[in-house]
Coordinates of C-alpha atoms in Angstrom, one line a residue:
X1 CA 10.8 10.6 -7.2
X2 CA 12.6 7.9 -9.0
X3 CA 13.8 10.1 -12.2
X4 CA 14.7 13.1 -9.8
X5 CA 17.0 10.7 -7.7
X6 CA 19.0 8.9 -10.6
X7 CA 19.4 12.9 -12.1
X8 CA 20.9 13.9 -8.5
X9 CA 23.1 10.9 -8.4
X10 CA 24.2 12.1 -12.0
X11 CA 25.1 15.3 -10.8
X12 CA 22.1 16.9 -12.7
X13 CA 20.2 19.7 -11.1
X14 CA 16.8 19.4 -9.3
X15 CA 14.8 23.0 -9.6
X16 CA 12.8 23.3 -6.7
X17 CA 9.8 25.9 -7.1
X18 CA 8.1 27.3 -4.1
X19 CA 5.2 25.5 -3.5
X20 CA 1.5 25.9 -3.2
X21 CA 0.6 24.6 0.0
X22 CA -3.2 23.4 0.7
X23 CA -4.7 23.0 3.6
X24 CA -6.6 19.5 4.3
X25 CA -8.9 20.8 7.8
X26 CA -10.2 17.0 9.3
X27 CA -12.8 17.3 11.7
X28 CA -14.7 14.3 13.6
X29 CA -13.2 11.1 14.4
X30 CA -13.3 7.6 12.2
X31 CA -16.6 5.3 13.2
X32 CA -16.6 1.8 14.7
X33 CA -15.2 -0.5 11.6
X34 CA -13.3 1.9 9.5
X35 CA -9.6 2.2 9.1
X36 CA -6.7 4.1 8.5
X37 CA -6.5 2.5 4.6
X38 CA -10.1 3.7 4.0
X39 CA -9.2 6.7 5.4
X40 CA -5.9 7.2 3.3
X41 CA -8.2 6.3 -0.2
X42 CA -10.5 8.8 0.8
X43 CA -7.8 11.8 1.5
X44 CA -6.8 10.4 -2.2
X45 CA -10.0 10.6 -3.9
X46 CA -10.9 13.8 -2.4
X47 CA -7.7 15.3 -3.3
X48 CA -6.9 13.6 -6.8
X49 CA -10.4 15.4 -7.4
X50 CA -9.1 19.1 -6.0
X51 CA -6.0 18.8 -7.6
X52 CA -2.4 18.8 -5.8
X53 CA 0.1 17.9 -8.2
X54 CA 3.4 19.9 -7.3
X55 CA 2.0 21.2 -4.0
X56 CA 2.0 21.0 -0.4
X57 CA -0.6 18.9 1.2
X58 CA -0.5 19.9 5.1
X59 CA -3.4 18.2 7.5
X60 CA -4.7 20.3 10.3
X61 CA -8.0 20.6 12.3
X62 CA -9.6 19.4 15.3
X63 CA -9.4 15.8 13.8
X64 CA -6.1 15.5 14.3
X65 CA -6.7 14.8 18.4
X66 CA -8.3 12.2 17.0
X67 CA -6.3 9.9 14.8
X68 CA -3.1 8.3 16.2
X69 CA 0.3 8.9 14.3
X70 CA 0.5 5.8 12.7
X71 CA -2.7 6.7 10.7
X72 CA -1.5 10.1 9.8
X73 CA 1.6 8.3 8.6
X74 CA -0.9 5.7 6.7
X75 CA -2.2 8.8 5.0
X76 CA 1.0 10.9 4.6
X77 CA 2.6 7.8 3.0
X78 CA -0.3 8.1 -0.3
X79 CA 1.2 11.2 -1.3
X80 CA 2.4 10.1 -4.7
X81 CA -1.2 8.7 -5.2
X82 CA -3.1 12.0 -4.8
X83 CA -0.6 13.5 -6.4
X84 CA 0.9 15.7 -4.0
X85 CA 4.8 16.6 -3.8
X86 CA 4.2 15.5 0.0
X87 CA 1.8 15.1 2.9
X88 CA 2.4 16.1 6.3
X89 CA 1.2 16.5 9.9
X90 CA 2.3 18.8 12.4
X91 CA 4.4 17.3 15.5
X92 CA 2.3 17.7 18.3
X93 CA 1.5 15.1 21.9
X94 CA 0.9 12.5 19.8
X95 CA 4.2 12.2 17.9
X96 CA 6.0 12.5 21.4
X97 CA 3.9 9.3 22.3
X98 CA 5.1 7.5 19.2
X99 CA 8.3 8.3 20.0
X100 CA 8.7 6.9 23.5
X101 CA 6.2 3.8 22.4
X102 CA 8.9 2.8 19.7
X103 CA 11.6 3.0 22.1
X104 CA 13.2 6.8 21.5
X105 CA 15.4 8.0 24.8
X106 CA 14.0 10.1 27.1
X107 CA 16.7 12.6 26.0
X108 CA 15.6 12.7 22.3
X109 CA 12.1 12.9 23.0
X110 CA 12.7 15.9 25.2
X111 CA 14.9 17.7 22.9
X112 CA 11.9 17.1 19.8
X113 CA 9.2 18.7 22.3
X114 CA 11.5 21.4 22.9
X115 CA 12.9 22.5 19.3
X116 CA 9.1 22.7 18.3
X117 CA 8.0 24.2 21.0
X118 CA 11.4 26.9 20.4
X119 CA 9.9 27.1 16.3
X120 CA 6.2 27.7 17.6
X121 CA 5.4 24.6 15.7
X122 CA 4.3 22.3 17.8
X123 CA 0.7 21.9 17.7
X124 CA -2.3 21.9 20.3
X125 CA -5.7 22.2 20.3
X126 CA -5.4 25.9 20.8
X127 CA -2.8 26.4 18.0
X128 CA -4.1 29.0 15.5
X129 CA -4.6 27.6 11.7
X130 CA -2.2 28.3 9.8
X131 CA -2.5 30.3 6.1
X132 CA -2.8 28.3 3.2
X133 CA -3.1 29.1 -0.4
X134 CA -6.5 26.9 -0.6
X135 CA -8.6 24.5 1.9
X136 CA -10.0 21.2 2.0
X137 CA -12.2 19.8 4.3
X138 CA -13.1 16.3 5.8
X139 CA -15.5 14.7 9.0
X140 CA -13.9 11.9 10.2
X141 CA -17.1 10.3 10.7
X142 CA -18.1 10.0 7.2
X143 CA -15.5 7.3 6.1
X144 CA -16.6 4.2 6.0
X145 CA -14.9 0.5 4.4
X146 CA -13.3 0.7 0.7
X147 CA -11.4 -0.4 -1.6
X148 CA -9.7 1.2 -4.8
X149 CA -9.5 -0.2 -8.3
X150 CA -9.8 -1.9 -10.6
X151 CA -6.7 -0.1 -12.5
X152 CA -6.1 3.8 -10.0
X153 CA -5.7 4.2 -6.5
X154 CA -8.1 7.1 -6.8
X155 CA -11.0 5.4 -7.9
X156 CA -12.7 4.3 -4.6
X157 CA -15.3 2.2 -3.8
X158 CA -17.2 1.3 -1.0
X159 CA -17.3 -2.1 0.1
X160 CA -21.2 -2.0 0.2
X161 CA -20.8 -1.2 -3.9
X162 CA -18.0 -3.5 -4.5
X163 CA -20.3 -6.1 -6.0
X164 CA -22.3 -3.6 -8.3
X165 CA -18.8 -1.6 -9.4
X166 CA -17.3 -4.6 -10.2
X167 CA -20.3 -5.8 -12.7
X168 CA -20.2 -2.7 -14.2
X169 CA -16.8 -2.1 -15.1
X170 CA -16.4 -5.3 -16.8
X171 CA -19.2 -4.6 -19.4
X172 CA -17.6 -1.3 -19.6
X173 CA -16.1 -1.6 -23.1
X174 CA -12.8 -1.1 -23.2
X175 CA -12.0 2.1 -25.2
X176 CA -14.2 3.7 -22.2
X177 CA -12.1 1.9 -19.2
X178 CA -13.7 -1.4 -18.8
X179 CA -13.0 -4.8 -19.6
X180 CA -16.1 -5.1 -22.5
X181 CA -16.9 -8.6 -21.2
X182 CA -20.4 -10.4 -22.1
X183 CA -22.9 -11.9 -19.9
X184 CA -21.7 -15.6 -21.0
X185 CA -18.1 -15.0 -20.4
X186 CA -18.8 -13.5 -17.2
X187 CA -21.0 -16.5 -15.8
X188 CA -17.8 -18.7 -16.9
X189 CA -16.7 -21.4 -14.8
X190 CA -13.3 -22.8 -15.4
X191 CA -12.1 -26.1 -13.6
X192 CA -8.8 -26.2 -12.3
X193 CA -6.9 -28.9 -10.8
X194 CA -4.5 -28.2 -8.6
X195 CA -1.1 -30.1 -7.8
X196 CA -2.3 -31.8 -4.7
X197 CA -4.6 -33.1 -6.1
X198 CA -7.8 -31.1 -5.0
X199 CA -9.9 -29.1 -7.7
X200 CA -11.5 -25.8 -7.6
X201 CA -13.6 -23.3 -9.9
X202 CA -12.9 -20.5 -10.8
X203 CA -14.7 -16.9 -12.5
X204 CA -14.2 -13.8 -13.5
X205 CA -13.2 -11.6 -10.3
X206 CA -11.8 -14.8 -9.0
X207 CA -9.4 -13.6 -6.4
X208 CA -5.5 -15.0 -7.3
X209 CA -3.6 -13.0 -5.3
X210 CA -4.3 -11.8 -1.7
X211 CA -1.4 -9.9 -0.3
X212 CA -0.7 -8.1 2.7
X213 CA 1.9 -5.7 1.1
X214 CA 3.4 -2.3 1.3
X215 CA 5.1 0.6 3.6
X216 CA 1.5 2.4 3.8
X217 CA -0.1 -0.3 5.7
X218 CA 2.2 -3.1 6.9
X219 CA 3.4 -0.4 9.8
X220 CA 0.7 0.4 11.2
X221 CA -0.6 -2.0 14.4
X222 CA -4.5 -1.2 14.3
X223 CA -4.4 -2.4 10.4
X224 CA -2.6 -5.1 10.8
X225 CA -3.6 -6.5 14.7
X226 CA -7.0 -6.1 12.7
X227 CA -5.9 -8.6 10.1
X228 CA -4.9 -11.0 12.3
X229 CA -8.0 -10.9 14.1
X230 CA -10.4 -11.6 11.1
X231 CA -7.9 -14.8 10.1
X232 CA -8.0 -16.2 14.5
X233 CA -12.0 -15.5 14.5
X234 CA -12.5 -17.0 10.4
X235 CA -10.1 -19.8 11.2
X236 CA -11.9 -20.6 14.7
X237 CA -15.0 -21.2 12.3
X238 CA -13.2 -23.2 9.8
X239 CA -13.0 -21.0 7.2
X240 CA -10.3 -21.8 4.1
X241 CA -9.4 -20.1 1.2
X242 CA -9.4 -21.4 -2.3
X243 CA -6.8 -23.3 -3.6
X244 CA -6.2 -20.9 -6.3
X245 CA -5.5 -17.5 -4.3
X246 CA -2.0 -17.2 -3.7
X247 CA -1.8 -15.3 -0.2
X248 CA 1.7 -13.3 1.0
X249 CA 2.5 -11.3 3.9
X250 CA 5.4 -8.7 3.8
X251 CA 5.5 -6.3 6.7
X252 CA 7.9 -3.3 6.2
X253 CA 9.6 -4.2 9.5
X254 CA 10.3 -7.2 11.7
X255 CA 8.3 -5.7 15.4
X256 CA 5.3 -6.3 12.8
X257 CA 6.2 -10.2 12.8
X258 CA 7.2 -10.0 16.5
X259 CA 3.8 -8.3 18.0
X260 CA 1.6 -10.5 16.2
X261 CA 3.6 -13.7 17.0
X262 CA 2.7 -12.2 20.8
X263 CA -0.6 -11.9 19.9
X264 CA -0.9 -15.4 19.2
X265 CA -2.2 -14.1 15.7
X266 CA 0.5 -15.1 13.3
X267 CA -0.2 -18.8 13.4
X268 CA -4.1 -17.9 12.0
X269 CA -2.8 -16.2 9.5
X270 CA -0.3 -18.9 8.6
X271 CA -3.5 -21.4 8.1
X272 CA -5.0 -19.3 5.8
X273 CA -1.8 -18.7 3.8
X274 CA -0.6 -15.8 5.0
X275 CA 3.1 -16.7 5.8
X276 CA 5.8 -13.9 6.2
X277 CA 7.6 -14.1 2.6
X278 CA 10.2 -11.1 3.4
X279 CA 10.1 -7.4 4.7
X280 CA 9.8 -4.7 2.3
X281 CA 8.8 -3.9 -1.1
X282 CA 7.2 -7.0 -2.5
X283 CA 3.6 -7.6 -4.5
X284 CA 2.6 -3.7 -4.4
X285 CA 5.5 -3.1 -6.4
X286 CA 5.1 -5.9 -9.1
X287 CA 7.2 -8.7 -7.5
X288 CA 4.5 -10.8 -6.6
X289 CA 5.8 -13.8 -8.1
X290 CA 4.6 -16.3 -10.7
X291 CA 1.0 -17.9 -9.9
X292 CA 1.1 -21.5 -9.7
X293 CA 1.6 -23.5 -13.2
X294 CA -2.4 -24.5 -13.1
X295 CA -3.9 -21.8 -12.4
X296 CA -1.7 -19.4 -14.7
X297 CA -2.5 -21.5 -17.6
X298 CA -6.5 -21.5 -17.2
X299 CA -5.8 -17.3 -16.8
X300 CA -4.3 -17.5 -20.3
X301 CA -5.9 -20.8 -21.8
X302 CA -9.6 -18.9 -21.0
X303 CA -8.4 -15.1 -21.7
X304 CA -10.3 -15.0 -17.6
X305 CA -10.3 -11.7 -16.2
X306 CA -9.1 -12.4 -12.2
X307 CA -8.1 -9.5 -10.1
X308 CA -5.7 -9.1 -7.1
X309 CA -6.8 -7.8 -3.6
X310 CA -3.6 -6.2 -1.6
X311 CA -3.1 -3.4 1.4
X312 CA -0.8 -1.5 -1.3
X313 CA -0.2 1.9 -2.7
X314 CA -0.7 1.6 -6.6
X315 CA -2.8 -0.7 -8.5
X316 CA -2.2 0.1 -12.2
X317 CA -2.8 -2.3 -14.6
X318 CA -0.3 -5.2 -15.1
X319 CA 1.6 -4.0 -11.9
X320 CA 1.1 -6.1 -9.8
X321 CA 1.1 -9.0 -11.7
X322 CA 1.3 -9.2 -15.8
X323 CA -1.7 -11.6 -15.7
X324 CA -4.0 -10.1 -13.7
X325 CA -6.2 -6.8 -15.1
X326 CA -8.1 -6.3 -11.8
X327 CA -6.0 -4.6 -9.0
X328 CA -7.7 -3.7 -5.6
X329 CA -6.6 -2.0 -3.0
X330 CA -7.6 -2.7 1.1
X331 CA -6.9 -2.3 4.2
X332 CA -5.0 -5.5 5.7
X333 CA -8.4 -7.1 7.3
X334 CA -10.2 -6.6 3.7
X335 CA -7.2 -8.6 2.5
X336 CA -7.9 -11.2 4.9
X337 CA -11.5 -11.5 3.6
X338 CA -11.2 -11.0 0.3
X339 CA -8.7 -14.2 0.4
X340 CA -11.7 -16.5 1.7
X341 CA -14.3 -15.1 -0.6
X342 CA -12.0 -16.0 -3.5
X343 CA -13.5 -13.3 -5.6
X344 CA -14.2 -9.7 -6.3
X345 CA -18.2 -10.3 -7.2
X346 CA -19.3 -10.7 -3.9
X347 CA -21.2 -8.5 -1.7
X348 CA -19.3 -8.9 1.3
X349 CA -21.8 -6.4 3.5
X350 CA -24.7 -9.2 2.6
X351 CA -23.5 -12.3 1.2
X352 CA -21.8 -15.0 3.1
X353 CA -18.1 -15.2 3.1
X354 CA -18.1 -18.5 3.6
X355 CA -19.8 -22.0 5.5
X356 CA -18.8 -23.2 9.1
X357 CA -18.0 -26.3 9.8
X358 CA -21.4 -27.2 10.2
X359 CA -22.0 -25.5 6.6
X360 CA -23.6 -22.6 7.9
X361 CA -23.3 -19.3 6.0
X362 CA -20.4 -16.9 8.2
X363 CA -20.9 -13.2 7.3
X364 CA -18.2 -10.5 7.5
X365 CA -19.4 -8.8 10.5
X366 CA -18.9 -12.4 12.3
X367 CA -15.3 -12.2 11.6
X368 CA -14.9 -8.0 12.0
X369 CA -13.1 -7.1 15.1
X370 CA -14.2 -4.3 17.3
X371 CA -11.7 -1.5 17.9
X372 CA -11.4 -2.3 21.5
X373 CA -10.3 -5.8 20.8
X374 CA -8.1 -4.3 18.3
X375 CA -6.2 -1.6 20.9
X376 CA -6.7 -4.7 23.9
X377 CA -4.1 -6.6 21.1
X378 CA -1.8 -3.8 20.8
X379 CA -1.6 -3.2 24.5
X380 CA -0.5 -7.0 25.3
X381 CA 1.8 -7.1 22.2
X382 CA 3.4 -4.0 21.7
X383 CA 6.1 -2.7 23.8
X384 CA 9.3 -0.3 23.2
X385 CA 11.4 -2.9 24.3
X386 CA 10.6 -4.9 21.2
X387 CA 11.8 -1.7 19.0
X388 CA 14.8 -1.4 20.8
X389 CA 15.9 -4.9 20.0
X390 CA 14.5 -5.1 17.1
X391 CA 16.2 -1.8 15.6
X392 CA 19.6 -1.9 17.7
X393 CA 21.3 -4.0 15.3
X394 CA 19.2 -2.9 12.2
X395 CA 22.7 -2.7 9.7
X396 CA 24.6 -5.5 10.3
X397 CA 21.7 -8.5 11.8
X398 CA 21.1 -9.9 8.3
X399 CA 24.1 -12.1 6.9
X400 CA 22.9 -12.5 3.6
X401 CA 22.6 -8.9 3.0
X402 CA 26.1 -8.4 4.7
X403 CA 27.6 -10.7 2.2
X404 CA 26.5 -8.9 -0.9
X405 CA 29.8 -7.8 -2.6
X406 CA 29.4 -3.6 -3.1
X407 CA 31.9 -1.7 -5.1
X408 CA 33.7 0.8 -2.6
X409 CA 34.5 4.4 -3.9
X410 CA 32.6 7.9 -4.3
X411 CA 31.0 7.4 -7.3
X412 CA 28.9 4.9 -9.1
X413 CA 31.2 1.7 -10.4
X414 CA 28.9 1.2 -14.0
X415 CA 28.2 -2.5 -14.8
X416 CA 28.6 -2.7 -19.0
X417 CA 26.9 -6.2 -18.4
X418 CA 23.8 -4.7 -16.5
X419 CA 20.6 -4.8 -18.1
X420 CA 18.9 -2.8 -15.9
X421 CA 21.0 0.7 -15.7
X422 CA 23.6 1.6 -18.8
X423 CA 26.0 4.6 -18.5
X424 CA 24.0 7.8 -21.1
X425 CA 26.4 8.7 -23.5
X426 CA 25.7 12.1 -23.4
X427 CA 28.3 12.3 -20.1
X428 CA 31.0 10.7 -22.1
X429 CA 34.1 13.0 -22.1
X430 CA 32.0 15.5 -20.6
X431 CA 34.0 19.1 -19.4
X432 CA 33.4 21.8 -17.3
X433 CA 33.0 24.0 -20.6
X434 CA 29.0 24.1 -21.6
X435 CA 30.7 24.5 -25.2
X436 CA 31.0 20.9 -24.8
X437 CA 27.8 19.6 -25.4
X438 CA 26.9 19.1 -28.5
X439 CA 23.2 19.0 -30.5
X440 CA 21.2 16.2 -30.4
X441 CA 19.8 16.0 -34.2
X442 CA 17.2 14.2 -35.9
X443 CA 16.5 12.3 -32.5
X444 CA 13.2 10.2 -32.5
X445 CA 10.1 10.0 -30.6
X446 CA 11.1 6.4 -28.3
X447 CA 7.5 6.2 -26.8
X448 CA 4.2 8.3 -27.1
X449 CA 1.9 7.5 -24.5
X450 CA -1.7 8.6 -23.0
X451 CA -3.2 9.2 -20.0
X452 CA -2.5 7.4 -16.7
X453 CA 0.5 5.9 -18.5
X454 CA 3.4 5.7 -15.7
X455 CA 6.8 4.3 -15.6
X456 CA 5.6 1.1 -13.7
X457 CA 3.5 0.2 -17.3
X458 CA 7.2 1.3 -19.0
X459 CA 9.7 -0.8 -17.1
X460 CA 7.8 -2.8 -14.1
X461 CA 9.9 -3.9 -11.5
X462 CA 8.4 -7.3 -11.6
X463 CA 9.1 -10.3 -14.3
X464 CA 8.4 -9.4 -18.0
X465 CA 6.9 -12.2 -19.6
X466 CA 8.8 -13.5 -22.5

């Protein structure tokens, strides 16, 4: 973590305890229509549920034949959401095939099989399980579309309940985790004109941010060749969004942009907003950007309750955005849909998304793409060539980034104008001698905080509203 990091770069100590390790045995293999991210919020509610915080979580079964690596990466990648000090699959056939796919040597991928093979650790069907301190146990089969929110990434929901949750939660008062709305409020209707000059409507649950975001699910092809799909099939119906959802797409790398420009799937997602704003860290971890000036000010002008639908990691209140309460997280295609409902309080399994251009209602499962359209897109677009290319000049490609002035030395060069990180003062004039240290006294309490309070809610990495 974060805190761990900054006290090893201050030459503090990290205590490592031998860890518990738990066993996650998946069985079966994922049904037509469900996706690594519903498969990753699952592994997070089940184990958020069991318990894992300091331990081991290791995935093993007959399952794992059955998912490819970059959905046990999807799921490995969670691991601060359930908890877990870390998540891991075993290197087996499969990683070997991710290696060569992404454009590994022949020599490298040869001396990977061998070293596990040398460790007994690489993994077949016929591998004995290992021992683990406790199991847990998941079909494959059983997962089926979700989403997580409004405020935890462990609080699933199924898309099928979406509509229900949702109504729920926001009578919820409050002081029991809800947003104590009333009937009138809800069935609000706010106006908003926009600066070109068109007008929308908005209500509570109105989607205002629809990003395809994060490490978890921007590398991972099926995900995201699935995204682009649902935008090609809603836009060749003339489906739009609304003016008010401000859309994003930031892939962790740049073969994402490259195998969907082959696919002939980024311009689809470009009419429906979603336009490559960067690579990296972006809305998941709070730097969404501001909404536009209209629809911002009917969020505050009303006190509207609006949430945010992204492929991210962590959806804690204010996070994402300081004006929006409701965060959900999806799988990239969800996004996608999400973005031309315009809102939350939909039942996407049974109400239309949206009208044709004949103003006939378009339903979700018009849109959904089959798996084997899916894996027919990444066989034309993918290739190891384009990770070769891509990655070969990985450290020095981007000039901007090779401009940025960095201090030169061994140890960090402190910055007494930064606002961000000050030098402690308890270092100042430190010795070797622990006689040196002296007692802090009469030291106050800075912050008391509850449950599910977490350093994002403390210092967000996005903009803090004056």
């Amino acid at each position: 973590g974060g805190i761990e990091a900054e006290a090893g770069m201050l030459g503090q100590p990290l205590y490592f305890v031998m860890p518990e390790v738990i066993g996650f045995r998946l069985t079966g293999s994922l049904s037509e229509g469900a996706t690594a991210t519903d498969l990753a919020l699952t592994v997070t509610q089940v184990l958020r549920k069991k318990g894992v915080v300091g331990k081991f979580v290791e995935f093993f079964g007959p399952g794992l034949s059955n998912i490819g690596l970059e959905d046990r990466a999807t799921v490995a990648n969670m691991a601060p959401e359930y908890g877990a000090t870390i998540g891991f699959f075993p290197v087996d056939s499969e990683t070997l095939r991710f290696l060569r796919n992404t454009g590994r040597t022949e020599e490298q991928i040869a001396l990977v099989e061998a070293y596990y093979k040398a460790q007994n650790m690489f993994r077949t069907d016929d591998t004995p399980e290992p021992v683990f301190s406790d199991i847990v146990e998941l079909d494959l089969s059983t997962i089926v579309p979700s989403l997580a929110g409004p405020k935890r990434p462990q609080d699933r929901v199924e898309l099928t309940a979406m509509k229900e949750e949702f109504n729920g939660i926001i009578r919820t008062p409050i002081d029991k985790g809800g947003y104590g709305l009333s009937d009138n409020k809800i069935e609000e209707m706010i106006e908003v004109k926009h600066a070109n000059g068109s007008v929308s409507k908005m209500g509570t649950g109105a989607v205002v941010i629809a990003a395809i975001t994060s490490c978890t699910n921007t590398s991972n092809p099926s995900v995201m060749m699935a995204a682009g799909l649902v935008a090609k099939k809603a836009v060749e119906l003339g489906l739009k969004r609304p003016a008010y959802v401000k859309t994003s797409l930031t892939p962790g790398s740049l073969v994402v942009t490259d195998y969907l420009e082959k696919a002939n799937l980024l311009k689809p997602l470009e009419k429906l907003g979603f336009y490559v704003a960067g690579y990296g860290c972006a809305t998941c971890i709070g730097n969404s950007g501001p909404l536009p000036d209209e629809v911002s000010s009917a969020i505050t002008d009303n006190d509207m309750t609006v949430a945010a639908v992204l492929s991210g990691n962590r959806n804690f209140e204010g996070r994402v955005h300081a004006q929006v309460k409701a965060n959900y997280l999806a799988s990239p295609p969800l996004v996608v849909a999400y973005a031309i409902a315009g809102t939350v309080n939909i039942d996407l399994a049974n109400d239309p998304i949206g009208y044709d251009g004949k103003n006939q209602p378009v339903y979700l499962k018009d849109i959904w793409p089959s798996s084997k359209e899916i894996s027919d897109a990444i066989g034309v677009a993918m290739s190891p060539e384009s990770f070769r290319e891509k990655y070969a000049n990985v450290f020095t490609q981007n000039e901007r980034w090779n401009q940025i002035d960095v201090p030169q030395g061994e140890s960090y060069e402190w910055d007494d104008k930064s606002t961000y990180i000050q030098n402690p003062p308890f270092f100042e004039n430190l010795g070797p001698d622990i006689d040196d240290i002296s007692e802090i006294k009469g030291a106050s309490v800075l912050a008391l905080l509850g449950d599910s309070v977490t350093t994002d809610h403390i210092s967000p990495a996005g903009n803090i509203k004056a």
